[in-house]
Amino acid sequence: MVSSPSGQTETQKLLAEIRADYAATADTTGLSIPNPAVLAAIERVPRDRFVPAAGRSRAWDNTALPIGYRQTISQPFVVALMTDLLALRPGAKVLEVGTGCGYQTAILAELPVDVYSIEVIPELARTAHERLHALGYSKVHTRTGDGHAGWPEAAPFDGIIVTAAADRMPAPLVEQLAVGGHMVIPLDTGWDAQMLVVGEKQENGELDTRRVLAVRFVPLVNAKEEGTG
């Protein structure tokens, strides 16, 4: 692993930046330090294996990077935060909407939890599946499909994470979330703005939501828009 001028490895530098971002945003997120299990997952997963060759020199930067097909690999701080907000216990069942390159999927699988991940773009779904298996994440469930519809036959889920911005909470996802489970999703708020929202499923089937942080994600598309359904 390449070292920075301070003597830190790229991974150590990234972890330090994530800790600093947690501290800087604690007033809005409610989390001043990352869950040690989440931070350990960030440390273990080789992010450079999930970034296209053209951007690999920046793989350990604390920033989002393009992965093709107008999609991105999320900023590591945001990956850590969204994972943290799910409040998952070992062995929980989690649905990820938007596999992308598979990086967030791998972080979840390290916790460890039972991961179901859907990707609407067939090429990304295929390469993510191959990459995850090559890295040893063979128990992750992946498929190509419309994330708005969720994965009803595998529901209920203890957590649902959506890695693209929606204009509203998709009703099928709310239905597939277990009571007491958390959904973490970026929502469009108008005026070209987005807000990361976390919701907890109540006994009455409603979500008790709170706004967490201003974010920037690619739009959540459905199969019809992508031409795959």
PDB file of C-alpha atoms in Angstrom:
ATOM      1  CA  MET A   1       0.000   0.000   0.000  1.00  0.00           C
ATOM      2  CA  VAL A   2       1.389   3.424  -0.996  1.00  0.00           C
ATOM      3  CA  SER A   3       2.219   5.790   1.860  1.00  0.00           C
ATOM      4  CA  SER A   4       1.395   9.505   2.049  1.00  0.00           C
ATOM      5  CA  PRO A   5       4.088  12.128   2.836  1.00  0.00           C
ATOM      6  CA  SER A   6       3.079  11.896   6.525  1.00  0.00           C
ATOM      7  CA  GLY A   7       3.929   8.198   6.547  1.00  0.00           C
ATOM      8  CA  GLN A   8       0.304   7.081   6.671  1.00  0.00           C
ATOM      9  CA  THR A   9      -0.886   4.491   4.219  1.00  0.00           C
ATOM     10  CA  GLU A  10      -3.661   5.545   1.854  1.00  0.00           C
ATOM     11  CA  THR A  11      -6.088   3.453   3.901  1.00  0.00           C
ATOM     12  CA  GLN A  12      -5.051   5.047   7.197  1.00  0.00           C
ATOM     13  CA  LYS A  13      -5.386   8.503   5.672  1.00  0.00           C
ATOM     14  CA  LEU A  14      -8.883   7.662   4.434  1.00  0.00           C
ATOM     15  CA  LEU A  15      -9.959   6.325   7.830  1.00  0.00           C
ATOM     16  CA  ALA A  16      -8.676   9.503   9.494  1.00  0.00           C
ATOM     17  CA  GLU A  17     -10.671  11.623   7.034  1.00  0.00           C
ATOM     18  CA  ILE A  18     -13.811   9.582   7.700  1.00  0.00           C
ATOM     19  CA  ARG A  19     -13.406  10.090  11.443  1.00  0.00           C
ATOM     20  CA  ALA A  20     -12.960  13.828  10.851  1.00  0.00           C
ATOM     21  CA  ASP A  21     -16.099  13.960   8.676  1.00  0.00           C
ATOM     22  CA  TYR A  22     -18.111  12.208  11.388  1.00  0.00           C
ATOM     23  CA  ALA A  23     -16.956  14.775  13.944  1.00  0.00           C
ATOM     24  CA  ALA A  24     -17.683  17.689  11.596  1.00  0.00           C
ATOM     25  CA  THR A  25     -21.238  16.536  10.805  1.00  0.00           C
ATOM     26  CA  ALA A  26     -22.241  15.176  14.227  1.00  0.00           C
ATOM     27  CA  ASP A  27     -24.696  18.008  14.885  1.00  0.00           C
ATOM     28  CA  THR A  28     -26.878  16.863  11.983  1.00  0.00           C
ATOM     29  CA  THR A  29     -26.174  13.117  11.801  1.00  0.00           C
ATOM     30  CA  GLY A  30     -26.216  12.408  15.539  1.00  0.00           C
ATOM     31  CA  LEU A  31     -23.075  10.293  15.118  1.00  0.00           C
ATOM     32  CA  SER A  32     -19.791  11.780  16.283  1.00  0.00           C
ATOM     33  CA  ILE A  33     -17.670   8.668  15.694  1.00  0.00           C
ATOM     34  CA  PRO A  34     -18.065   5.758  13.296  1.00  0.00           C
ATOM     35  CA  ASN A  35     -19.129   2.327  14.469  1.00  0.00           C
ATOM     36  CA  PRO A  36     -15.833   0.389  14.853  1.00  0.00           C
ATOM     37  CA  ALA A  37     -17.259  -2.540  12.874  1.00  0.00           C
ATOM     38  CA  VAL A  38     -18.129  -0.241   9.971  1.00  0.00           C
ATOM     39  CA  LEU A  39     -14.716   1.420  10.028  1.00  0.00           C
ATOM     40  CA  ALA A  40     -13.045  -2.013  10.098  1.00  0.00           C
ATOM     41  CA  ALA A  41     -15.092  -3.006   7.039  1.00  0.00           C
ATOM     42  CA  ILE A  42     -13.913   0.132   5.204  1.00  0.00           C
ATOM     43  CA  GLU A  43     -10.348  -0.822   6.089  1.00  0.00           C
ATOM     44  CA  ARG A  44     -10.703  -4.422   4.880  1.00  0.00           C
ATOM     45  CA  VAL A  45     -12.490  -3.883   1.569  1.00  0.00           C
ATOM     46  CA  PRO A  46     -10.028  -3.060  -1.265  1.00  0.00           C
ATOM     47  CA  ARG A  47     -11.739  -0.020  -2.808  1.00  0.00           C
ATOM     48  CA  ASP A  48      -9.243   0.026  -5.680  1.00  0.00           C
ATOM     49  CA  ARG A  49     -10.751  -3.258  -6.917  1.00  0.00           C
ATOM     50  CA  PHE A  50     -14.103  -1.492  -7.407  1.00  0.00           C
ATOM     51  CA  VAL A  51     -12.853   1.543  -9.343  1.00  0.00           C
ATOM     52  CA  PRO A  52     -12.265   1.510 -13.138  1.00  0.00           C
ATOM     53  CA  ALA A  53      -8.623   1.586 -14.196  1.00  0.00           C
ATOM     54  CA  ALA A  54      -8.788   5.243 -15.278  1.00  0.00           C
ATOM     55  CA  GLY A  55      -9.631   6.364 -11.745  1.00  0.00           C
ATOM     56  CA  ARG A  56      -7.698   3.820  -9.737  1.00  0.00           C
ATOM     57  CA  SER A  57      -5.015   6.274  -8.634  1.00  0.00           C
ATOM     58  CA  ARG A  58      -7.756   8.065  -6.665  1.00  0.00           C
ATOM     59  CA  ALA A  59      -9.400   4.916  -5.319  1.00  0.00           C
ATOM     60  CA  TRP A  60      -8.548   5.734  -1.695  1.00  0.00           C
ATOM     61  CA  ASP A  61      -9.591   9.380  -1.890  1.00  0.00           C
ATOM     62  CA  ASN A  62     -12.556  10.335   0.276  1.00  0.00           C
ATOM     63  CA  THR A  63     -14.671  11.265  -2.728  1.00  0.00           C
ATOM     64  CA  ALA A  64     -17.178   9.814  -5.176  1.00  0.00           C
ATOM     65  CA  LEU A  65     -15.724   8.552  -8.457  1.00  0.00           C
ATOM     66  CA  PRO A  66     -17.290   7.638 -11.836  1.00  0.00           C
ATOM     67  CA  ILE A  67     -17.735   3.937 -12.633  1.00  0.00           C
ATOM     68  CA  GLY A  68     -19.347   4.285 -16.089  1.00  0.00           C
ATOM     69  CA  TYR A  69     -22.977   4.238 -17.245  1.00  0.00           C
ATOM     70  CA  ARG A  70     -23.473   7.683 -15.604  1.00  0.00           C
ATOM     71  CA  GLN A  71     -23.060   6.046 -12.181  1.00  0.00           C
ATOM     72  CA  THR A  72     -20.597   6.577  -9.334  1.00  0.00           C
ATOM     73  CA  ILE A  73     -18.938   4.788  -6.438  1.00  0.00           C
ATOM     74  CA  SER A  74     -19.981   6.753  -3.368  1.00  0.00           C
ATOM     75  CA  GLN A  75     -17.719   8.782  -1.105  1.00  0.00           C
ATOM     76  CA  PRO A  76     -16.333   6.452   1.602  1.00  0.00           C
ATOM     77  CA  PHE A  77     -17.570   8.748   4.389  1.00  0.00           C
ATOM     78  CA  VAL A  78     -21.113   8.552   2.991  1.00  0.00           C
ATOM     79  CA  VAL A  79     -20.821   4.771   2.598  1.00  0.00           C
ATOM     80  CA  ALA A  80     -19.761   4.480   6.239  1.00  0.00           C
ATOM     81  CA  LEU A  81     -22.480   6.848   7.443  1.00  0.00           C
ATOM     82  CA  MET A  82     -25.294   5.145   5.520  1.00  0.00           C
ATOM     83  CA  THR A  83     -24.131   1.750   6.754  1.00  0.00           C
ATOM     84  CA  ASP A  84     -23.978   3.055  10.323  1.00  0.00           C
ATOM     85  CA  LEU A  85     -27.486   4.525  10.117  1.00  0.00           C
ATOM     86  CA  LEU A  86     -28.927   1.109   9.249  1.00  0.00           C
ATOM     87  CA  ALA A  87     -28.097   0.025  12.827  1.00  0.00           C
ATOM     88  CA  LEU A  88     -27.719  -3.589  11.718  1.00  0.00           C
ATOM     89  CA  ARG A  89     -26.954  -6.489  13.998  1.00  0.00           C
ATOM     90  CA  PRO A  90     -24.824  -9.451  12.850  1.00  0.00           C
ATOM     91  CA  GLY A  91     -26.967 -11.863  10.885  1.00  0.00           C
ATOM     92  CA  ALA A  92     -29.524  -9.222   9.890  1.00  0.00           C
ATOM     93  CA  LYS A  93     -31.059  -9.287   6.424  1.00  0.00           C
ATOM     94  CA  VAL A  94     -30.483  -6.131   4.372  1.00  0.00           C
ATOM     95  CA  LEU A  95     -31.649  -5.012   0.932  1.00  0.00           C
ATOM     96  CA  GLU A  96     -29.430  -2.756  -1.140  1.00  0.00           C
ATOM     97  CA  VAL A  97     -31.063  -0.899  -4.024  1.00  0.00           C
ATOM     98  CA  GLY A  98     -28.348   0.019  -6.507  1.00  0.00           C
ATOM     99  CA  THR A  99     -25.455  -2.456  -6.511  1.00  0.00           C
ATOM    100  CA  GLY A 100     -23.362  -0.259  -8.785  1.00  0.00           C
ATOM    101  CA  CYS A 101     -19.785  -1.516  -8.684  1.00  0.00           C
ATOM    102  CA  GLY A 102     -20.468  -3.572  -5.542  1.00  0.00           C
ATOM    103  CA  TYR A 103     -18.419  -1.524  -3.061  1.00  0.00           C
ATOM    104  CA  GLN A 104     -21.253  -0.732  -0.653  1.00  0.00           C
ATOM    105  CA  THR A 105     -22.370  -4.358  -1.023  1.00  0.00           C
ATOM    106  CA  ALA A 106     -18.960  -5.592   0.116  1.00  0.00           C
ATOM    107  CA  ILE A 107     -18.956  -3.225   3.106  1.00  0.00           C
ATOM    108  CA  LEU A 108     -22.308  -4.636   4.214  1.00  0.00           C
ATOM    109  CA  ALA A 109     -21.123  -8.212   3.713  1.00  0.00           C
ATOM    110  CA  GLU A 110     -18.163  -7.555   6.029  1.00  0.00           C
ATOM    111  CA  LEU A 111     -20.396  -6.770   9.043  1.00  0.00           C
ATOM    112  CA  PRO A 112     -21.529  -9.619   8.507  1.00  0.00           C
ATOM    113  CA  VAL A 113     -25.153  -9.507   7.367  1.00  0.00           C
ATOM    114  CA  ASP A 114     -27.242 -11.329   4.771  1.00  0.00           C
ATOM    115  CA  VAL A 115     -27.138  -9.014   1.729  1.00  0.00           C
ATOM    116  CA  TYR A 116     -29.636  -8.844  -1.139  1.00  0.00           C
ATOM    117  CA  SER A 117     -28.616  -6.338  -3.818  1.00  0.00           C
ATOM    118  CA  ILE A 118     -30.470  -5.162  -6.937  1.00  0.00           C
ATOM    119  CA  GLU A 119     -29.009  -3.273  -9.902  1.00  0.00           C
ATOM    120  CA  VAL A 120     -31.060  -1.976 -12.846  1.00  0.00           C
ATOM    121  CA  ILE A 121     -28.126  -1.714 -15.294  1.00  0.00           C
ATOM    122  CA  PRO A 122     -27.332  -5.246 -16.536  1.00  0.00           C
ATOM    123  CA  GLU A 123     -23.665  -4.578 -17.273  1.00  0.00           C
ATOM    124  CA  LEU A 124     -23.029  -3.199 -13.800  1.00  0.00           C
ATOM    125  CA  ALA A 125     -25.002  -6.032 -12.195  1.00  0.00           C
ATOM    126  CA  ARG A 126     -22.952  -8.654 -14.038  1.00  0.00           C
ATOM    127  CA  THR A 127     -19.532  -7.161 -13.326  1.00  0.00           C
ATOM    128  CA  ALA A 128     -20.400  -6.462  -9.682  1.00  0.00           C
ATOM    129  CA  HIS A 129     -21.528 -10.070  -9.221  1.00  0.00           C
ATOM    130  CA  GLU A 130     -18.276 -11.345 -10.756  1.00  0.00           C
ATOM    131  CA  ARG A 131     -16.142  -8.942  -8.707  1.00  0.00           C
ATOM    132  CA  LEU A 132     -17.849  -9.779  -5.417  1.00  0.00           C
ATOM    133  CA  HIS A 133     -17.434 -13.508  -5.979  1.00  0.00           C
ATOM    134  CA  ALA A 134     -13.786 -13.066  -6.996  1.00  0.00           C
ATOM    135  CA  LEU A 135     -13.177 -11.237  -3.703  1.00  0.00           C
ATOM    136  CA  GLY A 136     -14.824 -13.972  -1.668  1.00  0.00           C
ATOM    137  CA  TYR A 137     -18.248 -12.425  -1.078  1.00  0.00           C
ATOM    138  CA  SER A 138     -19.941 -15.486  -2.496  1.00  0.00           C
ATOM    139  CA  LYS A 139     -22.923 -15.429  -0.124  1.00  0.00           C
ATOM    140  CA  VAL A 140     -24.221 -12.073  -1.370  1.00  0.00           C
ATOM    141  CA  HIS A 141     -27.479 -12.339  -3.344  1.00  0.00           C
ATOM    142  CA  THR A 142     -27.486 -10.174  -6.481  1.00  0.00           C
ATOM    143  CA  ARG A 143     -29.839  -9.727  -9.381  1.00  0.00           C
ATOM    144  CA  THR A 144     -30.743  -7.345 -12.185  1.00  0.00           C
ATOM    145  CA  GLY A 145     -34.046  -5.579 -11.712  1.00  0.00           C
ATOM    146  CA  ASP A 146     -36.023  -2.485 -10.812  1.00  0.00           C
ATOM    147  CA  GLY A 147     -35.015  -1.386  -7.328  1.00  0.00           C
ATOM    148  CA  HIS A 148     -38.307   0.450  -6.810  1.00  0.00           C
ATOM    149  CA  ALA A 149     -39.997  -2.955  -6.575  1.00  0.00           C
ATOM    150  CA  GLY A 150     -37.551  -4.336  -4.019  1.00  0.00           C
ATOM    151  CA  TRP A 151     -37.149  -8.080  -3.525  1.00  0.00           C
ATOM    152  CA  PRO A 152     -40.557  -9.150  -2.169  1.00  0.00           C
ATOM    153  CA  GLU A 153     -39.880 -12.888  -1.995  1.00  0.00           C
ATOM    154  CA  ALA A 154     -36.935 -12.265   0.367  1.00  0.00           C
ATOM    155  CA  ALA A 155     -38.765  -9.738   2.587  1.00  0.00           C
ATOM    156  CA  PRO A 156     -39.007  -8.628   5.308  1.00  0.00           C
ATOM    157  CA  PHE A 157     -35.658  -6.876   5.619  1.00  0.00           C
ATOM    158  CA  ASP A 158     -34.079  -5.578   8.813  1.00  0.00           C
ATOM    159  CA  GLY A 159     -32.548  -2.735   6.814  1.00  0.00           C
ATOM    160  CA  ILE A 160     -32.895  -1.192   3.359  1.00  0.00           C
ATOM    161  CA  ILE A 161     -30.250   1.060   1.843  1.00  0.00           C
ATOM    162  CA  VAL A 162     -30.888   2.985  -1.376  1.00  0.00           C
ATOM    163  CA  THR A 163     -27.794   4.282  -3.150  1.00  0.00           C
ATOM    164  CA  ALA A 164     -29.492   6.656  -5.601  1.00  0.00           C
ATOM    165  CA  ALA A 165     -31.776   9.638  -5.098  1.00  0.00           C
ATOM    166  CA  ALA A 166     -35.542   9.131  -5.267  1.00  0.00           C
ATOM    167  CA  ASP A 167     -38.316  11.719  -5.358  1.00  0.00           C
ATOM    168  CA  ARG A 168     -40.215   9.872  -2.609  1.00  0.00           C
ATOM    169  CA  MET A 169     -40.015   6.780  -0.414  1.00  0.00           C
ATOM    170  CA  PRO A 170     -40.866   3.848  -2.741  1.00  0.00           C
ATOM    171  CA  ALA A 171     -43.972   2.243  -1.233  1.00  0.00           C
ATOM    172  CA  PRO A 172     -42.879  -1.361  -1.986  1.00  0.00           C
ATOM    173  CA  LEU A 173     -39.652  -0.793  -0.054  1.00  0.00           C
ATOM    174  CA  VAL A 174     -41.499   0.586   2.946  1.00  0.00           C
ATOM    175  CA  GLU A 175     -43.769  -2.464   2.846  1.00  0.00           C
ATOM    176  CA  GLN A 176     -40.790  -4.843   2.705  1.00  0.00           C
ATOM    177  CA  LEU A 177     -39.049  -3.277   5.710  1.00  0.00           C
ATOM    178  CA  ALA A 178     -39.497  -5.150   8.987  1.00  0.00           C
ATOM    179  CA  VAL A 179     -41.029  -3.388  11.969  1.00  0.00           C
ATOM    180  CA  GLY A 180     -38.175  -1.741  13.852  1.00  0.00           C
ATOM    181  CA  GLY A 181     -35.981  -1.833  10.739  1.00  0.00           C
ATOM    182  CA  HIS A 182     -34.302   1.209   9.200  1.00  0.00           C
ATOM    183  CA  MET A 183     -34.331   2.535   5.646  1.00  0.00           C
ATOM    184  CA  VAL A 184     -31.583   4.932   4.565  1.00  0.00           C
ATOM    185  CA  ILE A 185     -32.277   6.800   1.343  1.00  0.00           C
ATOM    186  CA  PRO A 186     -31.317  10.065  -0.383  1.00  0.00           C
ATOM    187  CA  LEU A 187     -34.426  12.044  -1.360  1.00  0.00           C
ATOM    188  CA  ASP A 188     -34.817  14.936  -3.763  1.00  0.00           C
ATOM    189  CA  THR A 189     -35.936  18.023  -1.881  1.00  0.00           C
ATOM    190  CA  GLY A 190     -36.369  20.394  -4.840  1.00  0.00           C
ATOM    191  CA  TRP A 191     -34.177  23.166  -6.221  1.00  0.00           C
ATOM    192  CA  ASP A 192     -31.573  20.589  -7.278  1.00  0.00           C
ATOM    193  CA  ALA A 193     -30.997  19.539  -3.669  1.00  0.00           C
ATOM    194  CA  GLN A 194     -30.974  16.166  -1.933  1.00  0.00           C
ATOM    195  CA  MET A 195     -31.175  15.100   1.692  1.00  0.00           C
ATOM    196  CA  LEU A 196     -30.126  11.806   3.233  1.00  0.00           C
ATOM    197  CA  VAL A 197     -33.099  10.499   5.212  1.00  0.00           C
ATOM    198  CA  VAL A 198     -33.331   7.625   7.694  1.00  0.00           C
ATOM    199  CA  GLY A 199     -36.684   6.088   8.565  1.00  0.00           C
ATOM    200  CA  GLU A 200     -37.629   3.520  11.215  1.00  0.00           C
ATOM    201  CA  LYS A 201     -40.626   1.261  10.549  1.00  0.00           C
ATOM    202  CA  GLN A 202     -43.354   1.596  13.165  1.00  0.00           C
ATOM    203  CA  GLU A 203     -45.951  -0.950  14.273  1.00  0.00           C
ATOM    204  CA  ASN A 204     -48.584   0.871  12.211  1.00  0.00           C
ATOM    205  CA  GLY A 205     -46.534   0.391   9.049  1.00  0.00           C
ATOM    206  CA  GLU A 206     -45.459   4.030   8.798  1.00  0.00           C
ATOM    207  CA  LEU A 207     -41.893   5.331   8.785  1.00  0.00           C
ATOM    208  CA  ASP A 208     -40.676   7.666  11.508  1.00  0.00           C
ATOM    209  CA  THR A 209     -38.175   9.713   9.492  1.00  0.00           C
ATOM    210  CA  ARG A 210     -35.487  12.269  10.136  1.00  0.00           C
ATOM    211  CA  ARG A 211     -33.266  14.277   7.825  1.00  0.00           C
ATOM    212  CA  VAL A 212     -29.596  13.554   8.290  1.00  0.00           C
ATOM    213  CA  LEU A 213     -27.316  15.314   5.813  1.00  0.00           C
ATOM    214  CA  ALA A 214     -27.288  17.150   2.483  1.00  0.00           C
ATOM    215  CA  VAL A 215     -25.872  14.770  -0.154  1.00  0.00           C
ATOM    216  CA  ARG A 216     -25.426  14.346  -3.893  1.00  0.00           C
ATOM    217  CA  PHE A 217     -26.398  11.070  -5.600  1.00  0.00           C
ATOM    218  CA  VAL A 218     -27.261  10.012  -9.133  1.00  0.00           C
ATOM    219  CA  PRO A 219     -31.018   9.604  -9.737  1.00  0.00           C
ATOM    220  CA  LEU A 220     -32.794   6.343  -8.948  1.00  0.00           C
ATOM    221  CA  VAL A 221     -34.014   4.990 -12.285  1.00  0.00           C
ATOM    222  CA  ASN A 222     -36.474   2.213 -12.971  1.00  0.00           C
ATOM    223  CA  ALA A 223     -36.205  -0.634 -15.450  1.00  0.00           C
ATOM    224  CA  LYS A 224     -38.455   1.104 -17.966  1.00  0.00           C
ATOM    225  CA  GLU A 225     -36.251   4.205 -18.009  1.00  0.00           C
ATOM    226  CA  GLU A 226     -33.137   2.060 -18.391  1.00  0.00           C
ATOM    227  CA  GLY A 227     -34.730  -0.056 -21.113  1.00  0.00           C
ATOM    228  CA  THR A 228     -34.243  -3.351 -19.285  1.00  0.00           C
ATOM    229  CA  GLY A 229     -37.836  -4.183 -18.506  1.00  0.00           C
TER     230      GLY A 229
END
